Each structure stands twice: as C-alpha cells, then as structure tokens.
Amino acid sequence: MNDAPVATLKMVTLDCGDPGASATFWSALLGWTVVHAEKDYAMLQGPSSALGFGRVENYQRPGWPNTQGSKQFHFDLAVDDLDAATEAAVHLGAIVPDEQPGETWRVLLDPAGHPFCLTNAANWG
C-alpha cells in the first residue's frame, strides 16, 4: 500500500450569515488577503491554504460551551502574547465568553459565533 496522502487540505469554508463581515474579521486577525467578496461568499488566501465564508439563510450560531453538538470544529491559533492577542482579537470584533476551560489558552468567538482558541506559540514545540 502506498503511504502517500490521498489529498491535501487547501481550504476550509465556514457557514455564516454575513460573509463580508466574517472575511473582514479573519483577514485582520490572520493578516490574510481577501481575494473574493460577494454577497453570498467571500474567501481569504493565506500562505498555503484558503479560508472561505458561505452565507446560509437563517444561519444559527454555534454554541459555546458546546452543549448541543453545534460546535463541530474550532481553530487553534498560536500567538506570542496571549493577553495582547486576545485584546487585539476583541478590538476586531471577537467575543470572550465567560466559559474558559484552561489557563494556557483562551476561547474566543468570531463575529459569526464560531469558537476559536488562542494559545501560546511556545506550547506548540
């Protein structure tokens, strides 16, 4: 059997109610370029992959904490300074929920309600 990967992940697309707002937030947070923007879809290009945002009618925000299984994934983002990165993300529109499960990372919600974690880059080895 060949051990070569079957596929390479090049893009993740998130459901949302407002692709433009999601693209603006994530572009500012990650420093990625918005390469496509229209009413129903927007896309960012990063160094090796892309992040898309698709508008869904009657979009329902994921839950945090995840009591009903609505949070099906989250991003873990490495940062140099957890407090400074949290402050910057909040300035861009992120929300810090009351429920915080650990001391070495911080859970935030993007403007569409998708949870993501900021973690100290030194912890990644």
GROMACS .gro file of C-alpha atoms in nm:
model
  125
    1MET     CA    1   0.000   0.000   0.000
    2ASN     CA    2   0.120   0.350  -0.084
    3ASP     CA    3   0.174   0.576   0.219
    4ALA     CA    4   0.128   0.894   0.015
    5PRO     CA    5  -0.160   1.112   0.130
    6VAL     CA    6  -0.480   1.086  -0.065
    7ALA     CA    7  -0.543   1.460  -0.053
    8THR     CA    8  -0.407   1.793   0.067
    9LEU     CA    9  -0.623   2.033   0.265
   10LYS     CA   10  -0.623   2.362   0.074
   11MET     CA   11  -0.931   2.538   0.206
   12VAL     CA   12  -1.185   2.538   0.487
   13THR     CA   13  -1.522   2.708   0.436
   14LEU     CA   14  -1.732   2.829   0.729
   15ASP     CA   15  -2.107   2.882   0.721
   16CYS     CA   16  -2.213   3.229   0.835
   17GLY     CA   17  -2.483   3.491   0.799
   18ASP     CA   18  -2.257   3.766   0.659
   19PRO     CA   19  -1.956   3.652   0.452
   20GLY     CA   20  -1.821   4.007   0.421
   21ALA     CA   21  -1.813   4.062   0.797
   22SER     CA   22  -1.654   3.722   0.855
   23ALA     CA   23  -1.390   3.784   0.587
   24THR     CA   24  -1.309   4.127   0.731
   25PHE     CA   25  -1.264   3.985   1.082
   26TRP     CA   26  -1.050   3.685   0.983
   27SER     CA   27  -0.844   3.888   0.734
   28ALA     CA   28  -0.749   4.133   1.008
   29LEU     CA   29  -0.686   3.857   1.264
   30LEU     CA   30  -0.470   3.636   1.040
   31GLY     CA   31  -0.322   3.900   0.809
   32TRP     CA   32  -0.456   3.712   0.505
   33THR     CA   33  -0.579   3.883   0.188
   34VAL     CA   34  -0.946   3.891   0.086
   35VAL     CA   35  -0.931   3.755  -0.270
   36HIS     CA   36  -1.304   3.720  -0.335
   37ALA     CA   37  -1.602   3.900  -0.186
   38GLU     CA   38  -1.967   3.899  -0.286
   39LYS     CA   39  -2.298   3.885  -0.101
   40ASP     CA   40  -2.311   3.506  -0.064
   41TYR     CA   41  -1.942   3.413  -0.048
   42ALA     CA   42  -1.602   3.551   0.047
   43MET     CA   43  -1.256   3.395   0.051
   44LEU     CA   44  -0.918   3.472   0.207
   45GLN     CA   45  -0.586   3.346   0.076
   46GLY     CA   46  -0.315   3.252   0.323
   47PRO     CA   47   0.042   3.133   0.270
   48SER     CA   48  -0.055   2.774   0.188
   49SER     CA   49  -0.433   2.749   0.215
   50ALA     CA   50  -0.754   2.947   0.192
   51LEU     CA   51  -1.045   3.024   0.423
   52GLY     CA   52  -1.393   3.070   0.278
   53PHE     CA   53  -1.721   3.202   0.416
   54GLY     CA   54  -2.056   3.097   0.272
   55ARG     CA   55  -2.382   3.271   0.353
   56VAL     CA   56  -2.653   3.043   0.489
   57GLU     CA   57  -3.016   3.155   0.515
   58ASN     CA   58  -3.132   3.162   0.877
   59TYR     CA   59  -2.778   3.093   0.997
   60GLN     CA   60  -2.763   2.963   1.355
   61ARG     CA   61  -2.453   3.045   1.559
   62PRO     CA   62  -2.258   2.751   1.706
   63GLY     CA   63  -2.292   2.705   2.080
   64TRP     CA   64  -2.020   2.762   2.337
   65PRO     CA   65  -1.986   2.579   2.556
   66ASN     CA   66  -2.083   2.302   2.320
   67THR     CA   67  -2.393   2.169   2.494
   68GLN     CA   68  -2.589   2.061   2.185
   69GLY     CA   69  -2.313   1.948   1.948
   70SER     CA   70  -2.340   2.263   1.738
   71LYS     CA   71  -1.966   2.342   1.760
   72GLN     CA   72  -1.828   2.084   1.524
   73PHE     CA   73  -1.474   2.224   1.498
   74HIS     CA   74  -1.258   2.513   1.609
   75PHE     CA   75  -0.927   2.668   1.510
   76ASP     CA   76  -0.627   2.669   1.744
   77LEU     CA   77  -0.415   2.977   1.668
   78ALA     CA   78  -0.061   3.015   1.805
   79VAL     CA   79   0.025   3.362   1.939
   80ASP     CA   80   0.332   3.512   2.106
   81ASP     CA   81   0.143   3.705   2.377
   82LEU     CA   82  -0.191   3.560   2.486
   83ASP     CA   83  -0.321   3.875   2.656
   84ALA     CA   84  -0.216   4.109   2.372
   85ALA     CA   85  -0.360   3.876   2.108
   86THR     CA   86  -0.687   3.848   2.300
   87GLU     CA   87  -0.711   4.226   2.324
   88ALA     CA   88  -0.641   4.264   1.952
   89ALA     CA   89  -0.899   3.999   1.858
   90VAL     CA   90  -1.164   4.167   2.075
   91HIS     CA   91  -1.082   4.501   1.911
   92LEU     CA   92  -1.150   4.333   1.574
   93GLY     CA   93  -1.489   4.204   1.691
   94ALA     CA   94  -1.423   3.878   1.877
   95ILE     CA   95  -1.612   3.797   2.195
   96VAL     CA   96  -1.455   3.636   2.503
   97PRO     CA   97  -1.718   3.401   2.651
   98ASP     CA   98  -1.740   3.352   3.026
   99GLU     CA   99  -1.663   2.979   3.000
  100GLN     CA  100  -1.284   2.938   2.978
  101PRO     CA  101  -1.160   2.578   3.014
  102GLY     CA  102  -0.789   2.639   3.070
  103GLU     CA  103  -0.520   2.885   3.170
  104THR     CA  104  -0.275   2.836   2.883
  105TRP     CA  105  -0.525   2.916   2.608
  106ARG     CA  106  -0.824   3.139   2.559
  107VAL     CA  107  -1.151   3.060   2.380
  108LEU     CA  108  -1.299   3.342   2.172
  109LEU     CA  109  -1.594   3.364   1.933
  110ASP     CA  110  -1.571   3.524   1.590
  111PRO     CA  111  -1.850   3.764   1.482
  112ALA     CA  112  -2.049   3.469   1.342
  113GLY     CA  113  -2.016   3.279   1.671
  114HIS     CA  114  -1.751   3.025   1.562
  115PRO     CA  115  -1.526   2.943   1.857
  116PHE     CA  116  -1.150   2.958   1.816
  117CYS     CA  117  -0.863   2.930   2.061
  118LEU     CA  118  -0.558   3.147   2.108
  119THR     CA  119  -0.264   2.955   2.255
  120ASN     CA  120   0.092   3.045   2.343
  121ALA     CA  121   0.314   2.965   2.043
  122ALA     CA  122   0.583   2.832   2.279
  123ASN     CA  123   0.347   2.548   2.376
  124TRP     CA  124   0.349   2.414   2.020
  125GLY     CA  125   0.711   2.296   2.037
   0.00000   0.00000   0.00000
